[in-house]
PDB file of C-alpha atoms and ligand atoms in Angstrom:
ATOM      1  CA  MET A1120      44.105  98.148  84.910  1.00 54.00           C
ATOM      2  CA  ALA A1121      46.657  99.137  82.221  1.00 62.00           C
ATOM      3  CA  PRO A1122      50.263  99.925  83.450  1.00 62.00           C
ATOM      4  CA  THR A1123      50.743 103.637  83.818  1.00 94.00           C
ATOM      5  CA  LEU A1124      53.749 105.725  84.624  1.00 98.00           C
ATOM      6  CA  SER A1125      53.225 109.131  86.197  1.00 97.00           C
ATOM      7  CA  LEU A1126      55.866 111.768  86.838  1.00 98.00           C
ATOM      8  CA  HIS A1127      55.696 114.548  89.563  1.00 98.00           C
ATOM      9  CA  THR A1128      57.582 117.065  87.896  1.00 98.00           C
ATOM     10  CA  PHE A1129      58.634 120.949  87.821  1.00 98.00           C
ATOM     11  CA  PHE A1130      59.614 122.600  84.614  1.00 98.00           C
ATOM     12  CA  ARG A1131      62.731 124.170  86.068  1.00 97.00           C
ATOM     13  CA  SER A1132      63.824 120.983  88.101  1.00 98.00           C
ATOM     14  CA  SER A1133      66.949 119.674  86.644  1.00 98.00           C
ATOM     15  CA  SER A1134      66.408 116.374  88.571  1.00 98.00           C
ATOM     16  CA  ALA A1135      62.905 116.046  86.992  1.00 98.00           C
ATOM     17  CA  GLY A1136      64.469 116.717  83.542  1.00 98.00           C
ATOM     18  CA  ARG A1137      66.684 113.649  83.959  1.00 98.00           C
ATOM     19  CA  LEU A1138      63.614 111.638  84.093  1.00 98.00           C
ATOM     20  CA  ARG A1139      61.783 113.484  81.502  1.00 98.00           C
ATOM     21  CA  ILE A1140      64.701 112.874  79.174  1.00 98.00           C
ATOM     22  CA  ALA A1141      65.143 109.113  79.966  1.00 98.00           C
ATOM     23  CA  LEU A1142      61.121 108.443  79.626  1.00 98.00           C
ATOM     24  CA  ALA A1143      61.216 110.383  76.096  1.00 98.00           C
ATOM     25  CA  LEU A1144      64.246 108.446  75.192  1.00 98.00           C
ATOM     26  CA  LYS A1145      62.968 105.045  76.190  1.00 97.00           C
ATOM     27  CA  LYS A1146      59.513 106.057  74.444  1.00 97.00           C
ATOM     28  CA  LEU A1147      57.592 105.390  77.559  1.00 97.00           C
ATOM     29  CA  PRO A1148      54.654 107.640  77.757  1.00 97.00           C
ATOM     30  CA  TYR A1149      53.538 109.204  81.068  1.00 97.00           C
ATOM     31  CA  GLU A1150      51.233 111.441  82.799  1.00 97.00           C
ATOM     32  CA  PRO A1151      52.716 114.516  84.448  1.00 97.00           C
ATOM     33  CA  THR A1152      51.688 116.006  87.622  1.00 97.00           C
ATOM     34  CA  PHE A1153      53.146 119.316  88.089  1.00 98.00           C
ATOM     35  CA  VAL A1154      54.324 120.482  91.537  1.00 98.00           C
ATOM     36  CA  ASN A1155      55.246 124.129  91.899  1.00 98.00           C
ATOM     37  CA  LEU A1156      58.397 124.287  93.754  1.00 97.00           C
ATOM     38  CA  LEU A1157      58.252 128.147  93.872  1.00 95.00           C
ATOM     39  CA  ALA A1158      54.966 127.803  95.577  1.00 97.00           C
ATOM     40  CA  ASN A1159      56.307 125.492  97.986  1.00 96.00           C
ATOM     41  CA  GLU A1160      54.047 122.542  96.863  1.00 98.00           C
ATOM     42  CA  GLN A1161      56.683 120.080  97.642  1.00 97.00           C
ATOM     43  CA  LYS A1162      56.463 120.728 101.251  1.00 96.00           C
ATOM     44  CA  THR A1163      52.622 120.125 101.691  1.00 98.00           C
ATOM     45  CA  PRO A1164      51.892 117.198 104.138  1.00 98.00           C
ATOM     46  CA  GLU A1165      49.983 115.538 101.111  1.00 98.00           C
ATOM     47  CA  TYR A1166      53.143 115.649  98.895  1.00 98.00           C
ATOM     48  CA  LEU A1167      55.401 114.636 101.818  1.00 98.00           C
ATOM     49  CA  LYS A1168      53.444 111.621 102.266  1.00 98.00           C
ATOM     50  CA  LEU A1169      54.109 110.626  98.644  1.00 97.00           C
ATOM     51  CA  ASN A1170      57.826 111.610  98.710  1.00 98.00           C
ATOM     52  CA  PRO A1171      59.200 112.168 102.145  1.00 97.00           C
ATOM     53  CA  SER A1172      62.307 113.672 100.478  1.00 96.00           C
ATOM     54  CA  GLY A1173      60.125 116.857  99.587  1.00 97.00           C
ATOM     55  CA  THR A1174      61.594 117.081  96.241  1.00 97.00           C
ATOM     56  CA  VAL A1175      60.895 116.297  92.570  1.00 98.00           C
ATOM     57  CA  PRO A1176      60.843 114.073  90.654  1.00 98.00           C
ATOM     58  CA  LEU A1177      58.307 111.258  91.869  1.00 98.00           C
ATOM     59  CA  LEU A1178      57.850 108.458  89.646  1.00 98.00           C
ATOM     60  CA  VAL A1179      54.876 106.299  90.080  1.00 98.00           C
ATOM     61  CA  HIS A1180      54.429 103.042  88.231  1.00 98.00           C
ATOM     62  CA  THR A1181      51.132 101.360  88.441  1.00 97.00           C
ATOM     63  CA  ALA A1182      50.988  97.818  86.934  1.00 94.00           C
ATOM     64  CA  HIS A1183      49.270  94.521  87.973  1.00 90.00           C
ATOM     65  CA  GLY A1184      46.990  96.140  90.554  1.00 92.00           C
ATOM     66  CA  LYS A1185      50.185  97.679  92.564  1.00 95.00           C
ATOM     67  CA  SER A1186      51.802 101.061  92.438  1.00 96.00           C
ATOM     68  CA  VAL A1187      55.703 101.553  92.923  1.00 97.00           C
ATOM     69  CA  SER A1188      56.591 105.003  93.955  1.00 98.00           C
ATOM     70  CA  ILE A1189      60.333 106.159  93.581  1.00 98.00           C
ATOM     71  CA  GLY A1190      60.970 109.680  95.052  1.00 98.00           C
ATOM     72  CA  GLN A1191      64.829 109.804  94.090  1.00 98.00           C
ATOM     73  CA  SER A1192      65.800 110.347  90.398  1.00 98.00           C
ATOM     74  CA  ILE A1193      68.673 107.860  90.226  1.00 98.00           C
ATOM     75  CA  ALA A1194      66.582 105.007  91.812  1.00 98.00           C
ATOM     76  CA  ALA A1195      63.811 105.935  89.222  1.00 98.00           C
ATOM     77  CA  LEU A1196      66.294 105.817  86.280  1.00 98.00           C
ATOM     78  CA  GLU A1197      67.578 102.527  87.509  1.00 98.00           C
ATOM     79  CA  TYR A1198      64.192 101.089  88.109  1.00 98.00           C
ATOM     80  CA  LEU A1199      63.346 102.120  84.364  1.00 98.00           C
ATOM     81  CA  GLU A1200      66.253 100.256  83.096  1.00 97.00           C
ATOM     82  CA  GLU A1201      65.419  97.017  85.055  1.00 97.00           C
ATOM     83  CA  THR A1202      61.652  97.248  84.227  1.00 96.00           C
ATOM     84  CA  PHE A1203      61.652  98.150  80.651  1.00 96.00           C
ATOM     85  CA  PRO A1204      65.090  96.700  79.641  1.00 92.00           C
ATOM     86  CA  ASP A1205      64.152  96.362  75.914  1.00 90.00           C
ATOM     87  CA  SER A1206      63.258 100.067  75.261  1.00 89.00           C
ATOM     88  CA  SER A1207      66.377 101.773  74.511  1.00 94.00           C
ATOM     89  CA  PRO A1208      68.840 100.915  76.975  1.00 97.00           C
ATOM     90  CA  LEU A1209      70.405 103.873  78.690  1.00 98.00           C
ATOM     91  CA  LEU A1210      73.355 101.780  80.414  1.00 98.00           C
ATOM     92  CA  PRO A1211      75.960  99.877  78.671  1.00 97.00           C
ATOM     93  CA  PRO A1212      75.365  96.027  78.793  1.00 96.00           C
ATOM     94  CA  ALA A1213      76.139  94.330  82.144  1.00 95.00           C
ATOM     95  CA  GLU A1214      79.261  92.733  80.686  1.00 98.00           C
ATOM     96  CA  ASP A1215      80.732  96.170  80.079  1.00 98.00           C
ATOM     97  CA  ALA A1216      81.613  96.916  83.727  1.00 98.00           C
ATOM     98  CA  GLU A1217      84.102  99.528  82.679  1.00 98.00           C
ATOM     99  CA  GLY A1218      81.423 101.241  80.563  1.00 98.00           C
ATOM    100  CA  ARG A1219      78.795 101.165  83.276  1.00 98.00           C
ATOM    101  CA  ALA A1220      81.332 102.416  85.875  1.00 98.00           C
ATOM    102  CA  PHE A1221      82.372 105.409  83.608  1.00 98.00           C
ATOM    103  CA  VAL A1222      78.663 106.403  82.832  1.00 98.00           C
ATOM    104  CA  ARG A1223      77.856 106.229  86.718  1.00 98.00           C
ATOM    105  CA  GLU A1224      80.916 108.256  87.463  1.00 98.00           C
ATOM    106  CA  ILE A1225      79.347 111.181  85.446  1.00 98.00           C
ATOM    107  CA  VAL A1226      75.948 110.475  86.801  1.00 98.00           C
ATOM    108  CA  SER A1227      77.680 110.871  90.395  1.00 98.00           C
ATOM    109  CA  VAL A1228      79.639 114.001  89.638  1.00 98.00           C
ATOM    110  CA  VAL A1229      76.226 115.661  88.588  1.00 98.00           C
ATOM    111  CA  VAL A1230      73.748 114.357  91.024  1.00 98.00           C
ATOM    112  CA  ALA A1231      75.958 114.210  94.155  1.00 97.00           C
ATOM    113  CA  ASP A1232      78.694 116.932  93.586  1.00 97.00           C
ATOM    114  CA  MET A1233      77.103 119.431  91.539  1.00 97.00           C
ATOM    115  CA  GLN A1234      73.192 119.729  91.726  1.00 97.00           C
ATOM    116  CA  PRO A1235      72.918 119.523  95.550  1.00 96.00           C
ATOM    117  CA  VAL A1236      75.244 122.527  96.189  1.00 96.00           C
ATOM    118  CA  THR A1237      73.279 124.576  93.621  1.00 94.00           C
ATOM    119  CA  SER A1238      69.743 123.497  94.660  1.00 91.00           C
ATOM    120  CA  LEU A1239      66.879 125.823  95.367  1.00 87.00           C
ATOM    121  CA  ARG A1240      67.181 125.159  99.125  1.00 91.00           C
ATOM    122  CA  LEU A1241      70.591 125.543  99.504  1.00 94.00           C
ATOM    123  CA  VAL A1242      70.852 128.527  97.447  1.00 94.00           C
ATOM    124  CA  ALA A1243      68.140 130.079  99.567  1.00 94.00           C
ATOM    125  CA  ALA A1244      70.342 129.268 102.628  1.00 96.00           C
ATOM    126  CA  VAL A1245      73.465 130.770 101.223  1.00 96.00           C
ATOM    127  CA  LYS A1246      71.631 134.010 100.276  1.00 96.00           C
ATOM    128  CA  ALA A1247      70.214 133.929 103.944  1.00 96.00           C
ATOM    129  CA  GLY A1248      73.568 134.073 105.140  1.00 97.00           C
ATOM    130  CA  GLY A1249      74.372 137.271 103.044  1.00 97.00           C
ATOM    131  CA  LEU A1250      76.157 135.542  99.931  1.00 95.00           C
ATOM    132  CA  ASP A1251      75.574 136.255  96.357  1.00 96.00           C
ATOM    133  CA  GLY A1252      73.379 133.267  95.207  1.00 96.00           C
ATOM    134  CA  GLY A1253      74.021 133.778  91.320  1.00 96.00           C
ATOM    135  CA  ALA A1254      77.813 133.692  92.111  1.00 96.00           C
ATOM    136  CA  TRP A1255      77.444 130.626  94.198  1.00 97.00           C
ATOM    137  CA  ILE A1256      75.441 128.829  91.257  1.00 97.00           C
ATOM    138  CA  ARG A1257      78.095 129.927  88.729  1.00 97.00           C
ATOM    139  CA  GLU A1258      81.202 128.953  90.967  1.00 97.00           C
ATOM    140  CA  TRP A1259      80.099 125.508  91.866  1.00 97.00           C
ATOM    141  CA  THR A1260      78.635 124.764  88.320  1.00 97.00           C
ATOM    142  CA  GLU A1261      82.057 125.740  86.728  1.00 97.00           C
ATOM    143  CA  ARG A1262      83.810 123.372  89.348  1.00 98.00           C
ATOM    144  CA  GLY A1263      81.472 120.724  88.128  1.00 98.00           C
ATOM    145  CA  LEU A1264      81.757 121.163  84.524  1.00 98.00           C
ATOM    146  CA  GLN A1265      85.707 121.277  84.890  1.00 98.00           C
ATOM    147  CA  VAL A1266      85.405 117.735  86.376  1.00 98.00           C
ATOM    148  CA  CYS A1267      82.888 116.620  83.753  1.00 98.00           C
ATOM    149  CA  GLU A1268      85.021 117.848  80.751  1.00 98.00           C
ATOM    150  CA  SER A1269      88.038 116.004  82.278  1.00 98.00           C
ATOM    151  CA  ILE A1270      86.212 112.796  82.487  1.00 98.00           C
ATOM    152  CA  ILE A1271      84.286 113.036  79.087  1.00 98.00           C
ATOM    153  CA  SER A1272      87.596 113.680  77.466  1.00 98.00           C
ATOM    154  CA  ARG A1273      88.993 110.457  78.623  1.00 98.00           C
ATOM    155  CA  SER A1274      85.808 108.542  77.655  1.00 98.00           C
ATOM    156  CA  PRO A1275      86.848 104.837  76.979  1.00 98.00           C
ATOM    157  CA  LYS A1276      84.301 105.024  73.794  1.00 98.00           C
ATOM    158  CA  PRO A1277      84.562 108.483  72.641  1.00 98.00           C
ATOM    159  CA  GLY A1278      81.539 109.376  70.382  1.00 98.00           C
ATOM    160  CA  LYS A1279      78.796 111.721  69.969  1.00 98.00           C
ATOM    161  CA  PHE A1280      77.718 111.186  73.712  1.00 98.00           C
ATOM    162  CA  CYS A1281      79.696 110.856  76.954  1.00 98.00           C
ATOM    163  CA  TYR A1282      80.136 106.975  76.262  1.00 98.00           C
ATOM    164  CA  GLY A1283      79.784 106.015  72.571  1.00 98.00           C
ATOM    165  CA  ASP A1284      77.078 107.079  69.856  1.00 98.00           C
ATOM    166  CA  ALA A1285      73.896 106.563  72.032  1.00 98.00           C
ATOM    167  CA  PRO A1286      72.953 108.423  75.106  1.00 98.00           C
ATOM    168  CA  THR A1287      73.267 106.977  78.363  1.00 98.00           C
ATOM    169  CA  HIS A1288      72.460 107.842  82.043  1.00 98.00           C
ATOM    170  CA  ALA A1289      75.525 110.164  81.861  1.00 98.00           C
ATOM    171  CA  ASP A1290      73.978 112.234  79.186  1.00 98.00           C
ATOM    172  CA  VAL A1291      70.481 112.050  80.711  1.00 98.00           C
ATOM    173  CA  CYS A1292      71.838 113.743  83.958  1.00 98.00           C
ATOM    174  CA  LEU A1293      74.316 115.901  82.191  1.00 98.00           C
ATOM    175  CA  GLN A1294      71.758 117.657  80.037  1.00 98.00           C
ATOM    176  CA  PRO A1295      69.550 119.316  82.439  1.00 98.00           C
ATOM    177  CA  ALA A1296      72.635 120.587  84.437  1.00 98.00           C
ATOM    178  CA  LEU A1297      73.903 122.173  81.293  1.00 98.00           C
ATOM    179  CA  TRP A1298      70.614 123.741  80.741  1.00 98.00           C
ATOM    180  CA  ASN A1299      71.089 125.503  84.137  1.00 97.00           C
ATOM    181  CA  ALA A1300      74.521 126.371  83.363  1.00 98.00           C
ATOM    182  CA  VAL A1301      73.398 128.071  80.186  1.00 98.00           C
ATOM    183  CA  GLY A1302      70.710 129.876  82.232  1.00 96.00           C
ATOM    184  CA  ALA A1303      73.289 130.866  84.792  1.00 96.00           C
ATOM    185  CA  GLY A1304      75.048 132.615  81.779  1.00 97.00           C
ATOM    186  CA  ILE A1305      77.951 130.112  81.672  1.00 98.00           C
ATOM    187  CA  ASP A1306      79.668 129.856  78.245  1.00 98.00           C
ATOM    188  CA  LEU A1307      79.884 126.013  77.492  1.00 98.00           C
ATOM    189  CA  GLY A1308      82.275 126.880  74.817  1.00 98.00           C
ATOM    190  CA  LYS A1309      84.952 126.766  77.528  1.00 97.00           C
ATOM    191  CA  TYR A1310      84.252 122.920  78.011  1.00 98.00           C
ATOM    192  CA  PRO A1311      84.396 121.716  74.007  1.00 98.00           C
ATOM    193  CA  THR A1312      83.960 117.979  74.799  1.00 98.00           C
ATOM    194  CA  THR A1313      81.115 118.590  76.951  1.00 98.00           C
ATOM    195  CA  LYS A1314      79.527 121.155  74.693  1.00 98.00           C
ATOM    196  CA  LYS A1315      79.791 118.738  71.761  1.00 98.00           C
ATOM    197  CA  VAL A1316      77.759 116.242  73.714  1.00 98.00           C
ATOM    198  CA  PHE A1317      75.318 118.982  74.711  1.00 98.00           C
ATOM    199  CA  ASP A1318      74.693 119.770  70.996  1.00 98.00           C
ATOM    200  CA  ASN A1319      74.218 116.297  70.051  1.00 98.00           C
ATOM    201  CA  MET A1320      71.884 115.846  72.742  1.00 98.00           C
ATOM    202  CA  GLU A1321      69.819 119.054  71.740  1.00 98.00           C
ATOM    203  CA  ALA A1322      69.582 117.745  68.327  1.00 98.00           C
ATOM    204  CA  LEU A1323      67.474 114.598  69.477  1.00 98.00           C
ATOM    205  CA  SER A1324      63.686 115.318  69.204  1.00 98.00           C
ATOM    206  CA  GLU A1325      63.144 113.387  72.509  1.00 98.00           C
ATOM    207  CA  VAL A1326      65.621 115.685  74.480  1.00 98.00           C
ATOM    208  CA  ASN A1327      63.786 118.853  72.752  1.00 97.00           C
ATOM    209  CA  SER A1328      60.375 117.611  74.127  1.00 97.00           C
ATOM    210  CA  ALA A1329      61.989 117.171  77.466  1.00 98.00           C
ATOM    211  CA  HIS A1330      63.304 120.674  77.727  1.00 98.00           C
ATOM    212  CA  TRP A1331      62.082 123.042  80.535  1.00 98.00           C
ATOM    213  CA  SER A1332      60.844 125.676  78.097  1.00 98.00           C
ATOM    214  CA  ARG A1333      58.279 123.160  76.710  1.00 98.00           C
ATOM    215  CA  GLN A1334      56.353 121.602  79.633  1.00 98.00           C
ATOM    216  CA  GLY A1335      52.827 121.754  80.599  1.00 98.00           C
ATOM    217  CA  ASP A1336      53.794 124.024  83.674  1.00 98.00           C
ATOM    218  CA  THR A1337      56.146 126.274  81.708  1.00 98.00           C
ATOM    219  CA  PRO A1338      54.679 129.835  82.064  1.00 97.00           C
ATOM    220  CA  ALA A1339      53.667 131.343  78.891  1.00 97.00           C
ATOM    221  CA  GLU A1340      56.385 134.061  78.660  1.00 97.00           C
ATOM    222  CA  MET A1341      59.070 131.257  79.181  1.00 97.00           C
ATOM    223  CA  ARG A1342      58.028 129.095  76.564  1.00 95.00           C
ATOM    224  CA  SER A1343      59.964 128.277  73.145  1.00 90.00           C
TER     225      SER A1343
HETATM  226  N1  GSH B1904      68.525 113.654  94.977  1.00 72.05           N
HETATM  227  C1  GSH B1904      67.293 113.968  94.561  1.00 72.05           C
HETATM  228  C2  GSH B1904      67.485 115.703  94.463  1.00 72.05           C
HETATM  229  C3  GSH B1904      66.014 116.231  93.964  1.00 72.05           C
HETATM  230  C4  GSH B1904      65.914 117.703  94.124  1.00 72.05           C
HETATM  231  O1  GSH B1904      66.805 118.228  94.892  1.00 72.05           O
HETATM  232  N2  GSH B1904      64.998 118.125  93.289  1.00 72.05           N
HETATM  233  C5  GSH B1904      64.904 119.631  93.591  1.00 72.05           C
HETATM  234  C6  GSH B1904      64.537 120.357  92.211  1.00 72.05           C
HETATM  235  S1  GSH B1904      65.845 120.017  90.957  1.00 72.05           S
HETATM  236  C7  GSH B1904      63.852 119.913  94.519  1.00 72.05           C
HETATM  237  O2  GSH B1904      62.633 119.306  94.298  1.00 72.05           O
HETATM  238  N3  GSH B1904      63.843 121.042  95.195  1.00 72.05           N
HETATM  239  C8  GSH B1904      62.811 121.331  96.200  1.00 72.05           C
HETATM  240  C9  GSH B1904      63.395 122.076  97.333  1.00 72.05           C
HETATM  241  O3  GSH B1904      64.529 122.366  97.467  1.00 72.05           O
HETATM  242  O4  GSH B1904      62.464 122.389  98.144  1.00 72.05           O
HETATM  243  C10 GSH B1904      67.167 113.336  93.302  1.00 72.05           C
HETATM  244  O5  GSH B1904      67.987 113.044  92.725  1.00 72.05           O
HETATM  245  O6  GSH B1904      65.816 113.110  93.047  1.00 72.05           O
END
């Protein structure tokens, strides 16, 4: 059986966006399976068997007669690095411990400090508690962006991206968070270093193809 990669994804999911960007940058073709979060397809017993987290993305790699399923985006990004080390590495080399830590610092800010507090399920709980969901998202996104701006501005390797002139996991995780920020009406111009990285990422055809507005499950009226 030929090795295959498949990705359970939803066009609006920033966590799935990380994988779409990484797979495109690493030139790894994959089969998408669409999970409509707005229809709660992530909560069905069938899906929970595949991914107990009840979230997207879920990456499945089938090779040598066995399948590896990874239901957390950062574990999946790291798996791709380790399994396909020669296709466009997205981490600085192992001997650059400072660079790797810097990249992972930005990854952690986005995936641990920003995305969970603005996620669909948390915002639903916030709204159920009588708060304004949109204001909540803007507040926590701006807090995260201030941190990112300050970290990226002191990059040990300033360049087109967060760390040097080639994209890393830092950019792969940041970009979908910035798509969401733009969607929430936040002016990225307030964060000039972050905005420069955003613009340089947007200029890459791989990033373009991974954009939420260009996915197979993007509704026709939202496509670009
Ligand atoms: N820590 C998880 C987060 C995944 C996550 O929260 N995904 C969101 C979409 S961005 C989701 O599937 N939400 C479904 C829900 O909240 O019910 C990862 O990195 O994969």
